[in-house]
PDB file of C-alpha atoms in Angstrom:
ATOM      1  CA  UNK A1340      12.057 -25.194  -2.987  1.00  0.00           C
ATOM      2  CA  UNK A1341      10.656 -21.734  -3.075  1.00  0.00           C
ATOM      3  CA  UNK A1342      11.930 -19.596  -0.914  1.00  0.00           C
ATOM      4  CA  UNK A1343      11.096 -16.757   1.716  1.00  0.00           C
ATOM      5  CA  UNK A1344       7.955 -14.164  -0.918  1.00  0.00           C
ATOM      6  CA  UNK A1345       6.687 -11.112   0.025  1.00  0.00           C
ATOM      7  CA  UNK A1346       4.274  -9.410  -0.562  1.00  0.00           C
ATOM      8  CA  UNK A1347       3.641  -6.686  -2.719  1.00  0.00           C
ATOM      9  CA  UNK A1348       7.636  -5.526  -3.950  1.00  0.00           C
ATOM     10  CA  UNK A1349       6.040  -2.205  -3.922  1.00  0.00           C
ATOM     11  CA  UNK A1350       3.636   0.071  -1.520  1.00  0.00           C
ATOM     12  CA  UNK A1351       2.810   3.547  -2.257  1.00  0.00           C
ATOM     13  CA  UNK A1352       0.432   4.820   0.248  1.00  0.00           C
ATOM     14  CA  UNK A1353      -0.539   8.405   1.579  1.00  0.00           C
ATOM     15  CA  UNK A1354      -0.287   9.312   5.721  1.00  0.00           C
ATOM     16  CA  UNK A1355      -3.363   7.959   7.400  1.00  0.00           C
ATOM     17  CA  UNK A1356      -4.242   4.822   5.334  1.00  0.00           C
ATOM     18  CA  UNK A1357      -4.019   1.917   6.145  1.00  0.00           C
ATOM     19  CA  UNK A1358      -1.640  -1.223   5.000  1.00  0.00           C
ATOM     20  CA  UNK A1359      -0.507  -5.381   4.872  1.00  0.00           C
ATOM     21  CA  UNK A1360       2.239  -6.495   4.482  1.00  0.00           C
ATOM     22  CA  UNK A1361       2.650 -10.866   3.596  1.00  0.00           C
ATOM     23  CA  UNK A1362       5.111 -13.070   4.284  1.00  0.00           C
ATOM     24  CA  UNK A1363       4.934 -16.985   3.194  1.00  0.00           C
ATOM     25  CA  UNK A1364       8.080 -18.550   5.153  1.00  0.00           C
ATOM     26  CA  UNK A1365       9.801 -20.453   3.509  1.00  0.00           C
ATOM     27  CA  UNK A1366       7.376 -24.584   4.193  1.00  0.00           C
ATOM     28  CA  UNK A1367       8.193 -25.709   7.236  1.00  0.00           C
ATOM     29  CA  UNK A1368       9.954 -22.906   8.516  1.00  0.00           C
ATOM     30  CA  UNK A1369       8.286 -22.656  11.955  1.00  0.00           C
ATOM     31  CA  UNK A1370       9.942 -19.061  13.022  1.00  0.00           C
ATOM     32  CA  UNK A1371       9.590 -16.366  10.622  1.00  0.00           C
ATOM     33  CA  UNK A1372      10.902 -13.026  11.697  1.00  0.00           C
ATOM     34  CA  UNK A1373       9.964  -8.919  10.601  1.00  0.00           C
ATOM     35  CA  UNK A1374      12.893  -6.255  10.053  1.00  0.00           C
ATOM     36  CA  UNK A1375      12.411  -2.716   8.900  1.00  0.00           C
ATOM     37  CA  UNK A1376      15.120  -0.902   7.152  1.00  0.00           C
ATOM     38  CA  UNK A1377      14.530   2.694   7.564  1.00  0.00           C
ATOM     39  CA  UNK A1378      16.273   4.772   4.575  1.00  0.00           C
ATOM     40  CA  UNK A1379      20.095   3.953   4.837  1.00  0.00           C
ATOM     41  CA  UNK A1380      19.796   3.047   8.550  1.00  0.00           C
ATOM     42  CA  UNK A1381      20.604  -0.336   9.592  1.00  0.00           C
ATOM     43  CA  UNK A1382      17.707  -2.964   9.679  1.00  0.00           C
ATOM     44  CA  UNK A1383      15.845  -3.600  12.589  1.00  0.00           C
ATOM     45  CA  UNK A1384      14.604  -6.161  13.863  1.00  0.00           C
ATOM     46  CA  UNK A1385      10.550  -5.689  14.675  1.00  0.00           C
ATOM     47  CA  UNK A1386       9.221  -9.342  16.193  1.00  0.00           C
ATOM     48  CA  UNK A1387       9.674 -12.873  15.960  1.00  0.00           C
ATOM     49  CA  UNK A1388       6.760 -15.656  15.219  1.00  0.00           C
ATOM     50  CA  UNK A1389       7.415 -19.058  16.655  1.00  0.00           C
ATOM     51  CA  UNK A1390       3.997 -21.076  14.649  1.00  0.00           C
ATOM     52  CA  UNK A1391       1.824 -18.871  15.472  1.00  0.00           C
ATOM     53  CA  UNK A1392       3.043 -17.409  18.472  1.00  0.00           C
ATOM     54  CA  UNK A1393       4.524 -14.744  18.960  1.00  0.00           C
ATOM     55  CA  UNK A1394       8.072 -14.658  21.385  1.00  0.00           C
ATOM     56  CA  UNK A1395       9.341 -11.566  21.045  1.00  0.00           C
ATOM     57  CA  UNK A1396       8.085  -8.320  19.926  1.00  0.00           C
ATOM     58  CA  UNK A1397      10.337  -6.288  20.937  1.00  0.00           C
ATOM     59  CA  UNK A1398      11.341  -4.371  18.393  1.00  0.00           C
ATOM     60  CA  UNK A1399       7.404  -3.467  17.117  1.00  0.00           C
ATOM     61  CA  UNK A1400       8.003   0.635  17.161  1.00  0.00           C
ATOM     62  CA  UNK A1401       4.383   0.944  18.421  1.00  0.00           C
ATOM     63  CA  UNK A1402       0.378   0.179  18.281  1.00  0.00           C
ATOM     64  CA  UNK A1403      -0.255   1.330  14.970  1.00  0.00           C
ATOM     65  CA  UNK A1404       1.725  -2.597  13.341  1.00  0.00           C
ATOM     66  CA  UNK A1405       0.415  -5.321  13.819  1.00  0.00           C
ATOM     67  CA  UNK A1406       1.625  -8.601  12.771  1.00  0.00           C
ATOM     68  CA  UNK A1407      -0.410 -12.087  12.406  1.00  0.00           C
ATOM     69  CA  UNK A1408       0.506 -15.218  12.072  1.00  0.00           C
ATOM     70  CA  UNK A1409      -2.724 -17.555  11.722  1.00  0.00           C
ATOM     71  CA  UNK A1410      -2.584 -21.030  11.596  1.00  0.00           C
ATOM     72  CA  UNK A1411       1.031 -20.686  11.615  1.00  0.00           C
ATOM     73  CA  UNK A1412       1.529 -20.503   8.236  1.00  0.00           C
ATOM     74  CA  UNK A1413       2.431 -16.851   5.753  1.00  0.00           C
ATOM     75  CA  UNK A1414       1.968 -14.044   8.475  1.00  0.00           C
ATOM     76  CA  UNK A1415       0.878 -10.407   7.820  1.00  0.00           C
ATOM     77  CA  UNK A1416       2.173  -7.562   8.841  1.00  0.00           C
ATOM     78  CA  UNK A1417      -0.487  -4.458   9.111  1.00  0.00           C
ATOM     79  CA  UNK A1418       0.094  -0.290   9.848  1.00  0.00           C
ATOM     80  CA  UNK A1419      -2.701   1.079  10.328  1.00  0.00           C
ATOM     81  CA  UNK A1420      -2.883   4.468  10.121  1.00  0.00           C
ATOM     82  CA  UNK A1421       0.263   5.246   8.567  1.00  0.00           C
ATOM     83  CA  UNK A1422       2.583   7.858   9.084  1.00  0.00           C
ATOM     84  CA  UNK A1423       5.680   9.208   6.947  1.00  0.00           C
ATOM     85  CA  UNK A1424       7.917   7.593   9.116  1.00  0.00           C
ATOM     86  CA  UNK A1425       6.760   4.138   8.614  1.00  0.00           C
ATOM     87  CA  UNK A1426       8.581   4.993   4.938  1.00  0.00           C
ATOM     88  CA  UNK A1427      10.852   1.555   4.250  1.00  0.00           C
ATOM     89  CA  UNK A1428      11.368  -1.596   3.131  1.00  0.00           C
ATOM     90  CA  UNK A1429      10.855  -4.299   4.985  1.00  0.00           C
ATOM     91  CA  UNK A1430      11.693  -7.561   5.618  1.00  0.00           C
ATOM     92  CA  UNK A1431      10.428 -11.381   6.067  1.00  0.00           C
ATOM     93  CA  UNK A1432      12.840 -13.760   7.318  1.00  0.00           C
ATOM     94  CA  UNK A1433      12.214 -17.733   7.918  1.00  0.00           C
ATOM     95  CA  UNK A1434      14.425 -20.310   9.882  1.00  0.00           C
ATOM     96  CA  UNK A1435      14.005 -24.178  10.413  1.00  0.00           C
ATOM     97  CA  UNK A1436      15.487 -24.364  14.241  1.00  0.00           C
ATOM     98  CA  UNK A1437      15.507 -22.016  17.087  1.00  0.00           C
ATOM     99  CA  UNK A1438      19.858 -21.118  17.936  1.00  0.00           C
ATOM    100  CA  UNK A1439      21.661 -17.791  17.323  1.00  0.00           C
ATOM    101  CA  UNK A1440      23.643 -19.693  14.678  1.00  0.00           C
ATOM    102  CA  UNK A1441      20.631 -20.907  12.345  1.00  0.00           C
ATOM    103  CA  UNK A1442      20.478 -19.425   9.169  1.00  0.00           C
ATOM    104  CA  UNK A1443      17.891 -16.796   8.050  1.00  0.00           C
ATOM    105  CA  UNK A1444      16.388 -16.991   4.817  1.00  0.00           C
ATOM    106  CA  UNK A1445      14.734 -13.541   4.160  1.00  0.00           C
ATOM    107  CA  UNK A1446      12.975 -12.684   1.157  1.00  0.00           C
ATOM    108  CA  UNK A1447      13.401 -10.002  -1.732  1.00  0.00           C
ATOM    109  CA  UNK A1448      11.751  -6.948   0.761  1.00  0.00           C
ATOM    110  CA  UNK A1449       8.663  -5.014   0.285  1.00  0.00           C
ATOM    111  CA  UNK A1450       9.566  -0.974  -0.140  1.00  0.00           C
ATOM    112  CA  UNK A1451       6.741   1.422   2.161  1.00  0.00           C
ATOM    113  CA  UNK A1452       6.503   4.731   0.598  1.00  0.00           C
ATOM    114  CA  UNK A1453       4.293   6.597   2.577  1.00  0.00           C
ATOM    115  CA  UNK A1454       3.760  10.450   1.248  1.00  0.00           C
TER     116      UNK A1454
ATOM    117  CA  UNK B 189      23.408  -4.000  24.900  1.00  0.00           C
ATOM    118  CA  UNK B 190      24.814  -5.811  20.979  1.00  0.00           C
ATOM    119  CA  UNK B 191      26.296  -3.462  18.137  1.00  0.00           C
ATOM    120  CA  UNK B 192      27.598  -3.570  14.980  1.00  0.00           C
ATOM    121  CA  UNK B 193      29.817  -0.719  13.310  1.00  0.00           C
ATOM    122  CA  UNK B 194      30.195  -1.082   9.322  1.00  0.00           C
ATOM    123  CA  UNK B 195      32.888   1.208   8.574  1.00  0.00           C
ATOM    124  CA  UNK B 196      32.020   3.372   5.252  1.00  0.00           C
ATOM    125  CA  UNK B 197      28.848   2.974   3.608  1.00  0.00           C
ATOM    126  CA  UNK B 198      30.278   2.749   0.244  1.00  0.00           C
ATOM    127  CA  UNK B 199      33.138   1.201  -1.272  1.00  0.00           C
ATOM    128  CA  UNK B 200      35.191   1.678  -4.494  1.00  0.00           C
ATOM    129  CA  UNK B 201      37.451  -0.682  -5.965  1.00  0.00           C
ATOM    130  CA  UNK B 202      38.279  -1.398  -9.493  1.00  0.00           C
ATOM    131  CA  UNK B 203      38.171  -4.695 -10.822  1.00  0.00           C
ATOM    132  CA  UNK B 204      40.670  -7.921  -9.682  1.00  0.00           C
ATOM    133  CA  UNK B 205      41.131  -5.529  -6.530  1.00  0.00           C
ATOM    134  CA  UNK B 206      41.697  -6.616  -2.775  1.00  0.00           C
ATOM    135  CA  UNK B 207      37.859  -6.299  -1.515  1.00  0.00           C
ATOM    136  CA  UNK B 208      38.074  -5.118   2.124  1.00  0.00           C
ATOM    137  CA  UNK B 209      34.706  -4.290   3.867  1.00  0.00           C
ATOM    138  CA  UNK B 210      34.593  -3.652   7.665  1.00  0.00           C
ATOM    139  CA  UNK B 211      32.794  -4.026  10.617  1.00  0.00           C
ATOM    140  CA  UNK B 212      33.449  -4.265  14.833  1.00  0.00           C
ATOM    141  CA  UNK B 213      31.257  -5.425  17.367  1.00  0.00           C
ATOM    142  CA  UNK B 214      30.183  -4.087  20.459  1.00  0.00           C
ATOM    143  CA  UNK B 215      29.635  -7.425  23.146  1.00  0.00           C
ATOM    144  CA  UNK B 216      31.012  -8.615  26.123  1.00  0.00           C
ATOM    145  CA  UNK B 217      31.371 -11.859  24.552  1.00  0.00           C
ATOM    146  CA  UNK B 218      32.505 -12.934  21.033  1.00  0.00           C
ATOM    147  CA  UNK B 219      28.681 -13.758  19.603  1.00  0.00           C
ATOM    148  CA  UNK B 220      27.580 -14.958  16.888  1.00  0.00           C
ATOM    149  CA  UNK B 221      28.314 -13.221  13.674  1.00  0.00           C
ATOM    150  CA  UNK B 222      26.901 -12.546   9.947  1.00  0.00           C
ATOM    151  CA  UNK B 223      27.574 -11.412   6.302  1.00  0.00           C
ATOM    152  CA  UNK B 224      25.111 -10.389   4.328  1.00  0.00           C
ATOM    153  CA  UNK B 225      24.228  -9.136   0.515  1.00  0.00           C
ATOM    154  CA  UNK B 226      21.744  -7.883  -1.031  1.00  0.00           C
ATOM    155  CA  UNK B 227      22.430  -7.558  -4.803  1.00  0.00           C
ATOM    156  CA  UNK B 228      20.179  -5.524  -6.391  1.00  0.00           C
ATOM    157  CA  UNK B 229      16.337  -6.209  -6.691  1.00  0.00           C
ATOM    158  CA  UNK B 230      16.891  -9.497  -4.082  1.00  0.00           C
ATOM    159  CA  UNK B 231      16.096 -10.974  -0.707  1.00  0.00           C
ATOM    160  CA  UNK B 232      19.609 -10.631   1.818  1.00  0.00           C
ATOM    161  CA  UNK B 233      21.610 -13.913   1.616  1.00  0.00           C
ATOM    162  CA  UNK B 234      24.350 -15.084   3.636  1.00  0.00           C
ATOM    163  CA  UNK B 235      27.824 -14.556   2.895  1.00  0.00           C
ATOM    164  CA  UNK B 236      29.136 -16.547   5.840  1.00  0.00           C
ATOM    165  CA  UNK B 237      29.387 -17.540   9.428  1.00  0.00           C
ATOM    166  CA  UNK B 238      30.890 -17.044  11.924  1.00  0.00           C
ATOM    167  CA  UNK B 239      29.887 -19.713  14.465  1.00  0.00           C
ATOM    168  CA  UNK B 240      33.166 -20.026  17.237  1.00  0.00           C
ATOM    169  CA  UNK B 241      34.193 -23.688  15.105  1.00  0.00           C
ATOM    170  CA  UNK B 242      36.811 -21.279  13.543  1.00  0.00           C
ATOM    171  CA  UNK B 243      38.288 -17.941  13.016  1.00  0.00           C
ATOM    172  CA  UNK B 244      38.807 -17.901   9.888  1.00  0.00           C
ATOM    173  CA  UNK B 245      35.171 -18.351   8.007  1.00  0.00           C
ATOM    174  CA  UNK B 246      35.055 -18.789   4.505  1.00  0.00           C
ATOM    175  CA  UNK B 247      31.903 -18.329   1.834  1.00  0.00           C
ATOM    176  CA  UNK B 248      30.317 -18.092  -0.857  1.00  0.00           C
ATOM    177  CA  UNK B 249      31.816 -16.149  -4.499  1.00  0.00           C
ATOM    178  CA  UNK B 250      35.313 -16.656  -3.156  1.00  0.00           C
ATOM    179  CA  UNK B 251      34.882 -14.432  -0.102  1.00  0.00           C
ATOM    180  CA  UNK B 252      36.207 -14.754   3.630  1.00  0.00           C
ATOM    181  CA  UNK B 253      36.208 -12.790   7.047  1.00  0.00           C
ATOM    182  CA  UNK B 254      38.854 -13.557  10.707  1.00  0.00           C
ATOM    183  CA  UNK B 255      37.149 -13.174  13.346  1.00  0.00           C
ATOM    184  CA  UNK B 256      39.458 -10.860  15.987  1.00  0.00           C
ATOM    185  CA  UNK B 257      38.447 -10.882  19.343  1.00  0.00           C
ATOM    186  CA  UNK B 258      41.096  -8.591  20.018  1.00  0.00           C
ATOM    187  CA  UNK B 259      40.073  -6.040  18.000  1.00  0.00           C
ATOM    188  CA  UNK B 260      36.264  -6.852  17.835  1.00  0.00           C
ATOM    189  CA  UNK B 261      36.298  -7.182  14.425  1.00  0.00           C
ATOM    190  CA  UNK B 262      34.604  -9.441  11.706  1.00  0.00           C
ATOM    191  CA  UNK B 263      36.339  -8.011   8.679  1.00  0.00           C
ATOM    192  CA  UNK B 264      34.920  -9.081   5.001  1.00  0.00           C
ATOM    193  CA  UNK B 265      37.701  -9.128   2.193  1.00  0.00           C
ATOM    194  CA  UNK B 266      37.775 -11.175  -1.128  1.00  0.00           C
ATOM    195  CA  UNK B 267      41.089 -10.988  -2.828  1.00  0.00           C
ATOM    196  CA  UNK B 268      40.027 -10.361  -6.778  1.00  0.00           C
ATOM    197  CA  UNK B 269      36.632  -8.221  -7.381  1.00  0.00           C
ATOM    198  CA  UNK B 270      34.690  -9.061  -9.771  1.00  0.00           C
ATOM    199  CA  UNK B 271      32.242  -6.988 -11.343  1.00  0.00           C
ATOM    200  CA  UNK B 272      29.243  -9.454 -10.006  1.00  0.00           C
ATOM    201  CA  UNK B 273      30.496  -8.760  -6.917  1.00  0.00           C
ATOM    202  CA  UNK B 274      28.290  -4.936  -6.580  1.00  0.00           C
ATOM    203  CA  UNK B 275      26.220  -5.326  -3.376  1.00  0.00           C
ATOM    204  CA  UNK B 276      24.981  -4.296  -0.589  1.00  0.00           C
ATOM    205  CA  UNK B 277      27.030  -5.957   2.394  1.00  0.00           C
ATOM    206  CA  UNK B 278      25.690  -5.965   6.191  1.00  0.00           C
ATOM    207  CA  UNK B 279      27.088  -7.093   8.795  1.00  0.00           C
ATOM    208  CA  UNK B 280      24.725  -8.571  12.488  1.00  0.00           C
ATOM    209  CA  UNK B 281      25.056 -10.792  14.907  1.00  0.00           C
ATOM    210  CA  UNK B 282      23.223 -12.245  17.201  1.00  0.00           C
ATOM    211  CA  UNK B 283      23.122 -13.347  21.233  1.00  0.00           C
ATOM    212  CA  UNK B 284      24.754 -16.049  22.161  1.00  0.00           C
ATOM    213  CA  UNK B 285      22.052 -16.918  23.747  1.00  0.00           C
ATOM    214  CA  UNK B 286      18.438 -16.586  23.725  1.00  0.00           C
ATOM    215  CA  UNK B 287      17.646 -19.043  21.655  1.00  0.00           C
ATOM    216  CA  UNK B 288      17.273 -17.675  18.161  1.00  0.00           C
ATOM    217  CA  UNK B 289      18.148 -16.109  15.377  1.00  0.00           C
ATOM    218  CA  UNK B 290      17.616 -12.276  16.228  1.00  0.00           C
ATOM    219  CA  UNK B 291      20.192 -10.628  14.195  1.00  0.00           C
ATOM    220  CA  UNK B 292      21.406  -6.953  14.980  1.00  0.00           C
ATOM    221  CA  UNK B 293      22.996  -5.681  11.667  1.00  0.00           C
ATOM    222  CA  UNK B 294      25.080  -2.827  10.740  1.00  0.00           C
ATOM    223  CA  UNK B 295      23.648   0.818   8.170  1.00  0.00           C
ATOM    224  CA  UNK B 296      25.413  -1.442   5.605  1.00  0.00           C
ATOM    225  CA  UNK B 297      27.921  -1.161   2.796  1.00  0.00           C
ATOM    226  CA  UNK B 298      27.427  -0.133  -0.570  1.00  0.00           C
ATOM    227  CA  UNK B 299      29.912  -1.660  -3.017  1.00  0.00           C
ATOM    228  CA  UNK B 300      30.736  -0.699  -5.985  1.00  0.00           C
ATOM    229  CA  UNK B 301      33.528  -2.809  -8.338  1.00  0.00           C
ATOM    230  CA  UNK B 302      34.469  -0.604 -11.704  1.00  0.00           C
ATOM    231  CA  UNK B 303      36.757  -1.572 -14.995  1.00  0.00           C
TER     232      UNK B 303
END
């Protein structure tokens, strides 16, 4: 069974450009999460989808970030326009069930560098 | 608000030596607690989790962690380090309530194992 896959693995863009990150969760997992790790700091929660609905987007930094999950399958996270402070590693995770003790399966992340 | 503190951003041990990675959490009630590991160029992988069933939790690859409520700690240990244990380790908490797995991570500890 395929794990959580993220694309691209690396992206280097200029300030002001747009970037779209993609996440394919494990098949059948209704819950999809985005996290971000800025250089050397904690991994921080961005948002949570249940199927196609945003359950919690309290961690989204600002309105330059837009996450979608059309059809409840894969998800995209678009940054427009990108700023220098958006650089970091963006992780996607998915889980089958709700519940605080449920294991979330993580992708390998997308390293975004804004120059 | 819940938070996680990992003491020591870098830990270096000799092969065969004890591994001790420290994690303290802040929470008004004991949360669910996790240790994740990230090997180079891979995603986060769950090592073990505490869900109130037992205070000593055994995980994969010989790791274990002990939940100590009085110390609000969940330190990760392994009796004998192996070269393959070199990775970055993350402690995380999840709220007992809330109904889903929104993880709050520590800043991570990078473990180096030398011959």
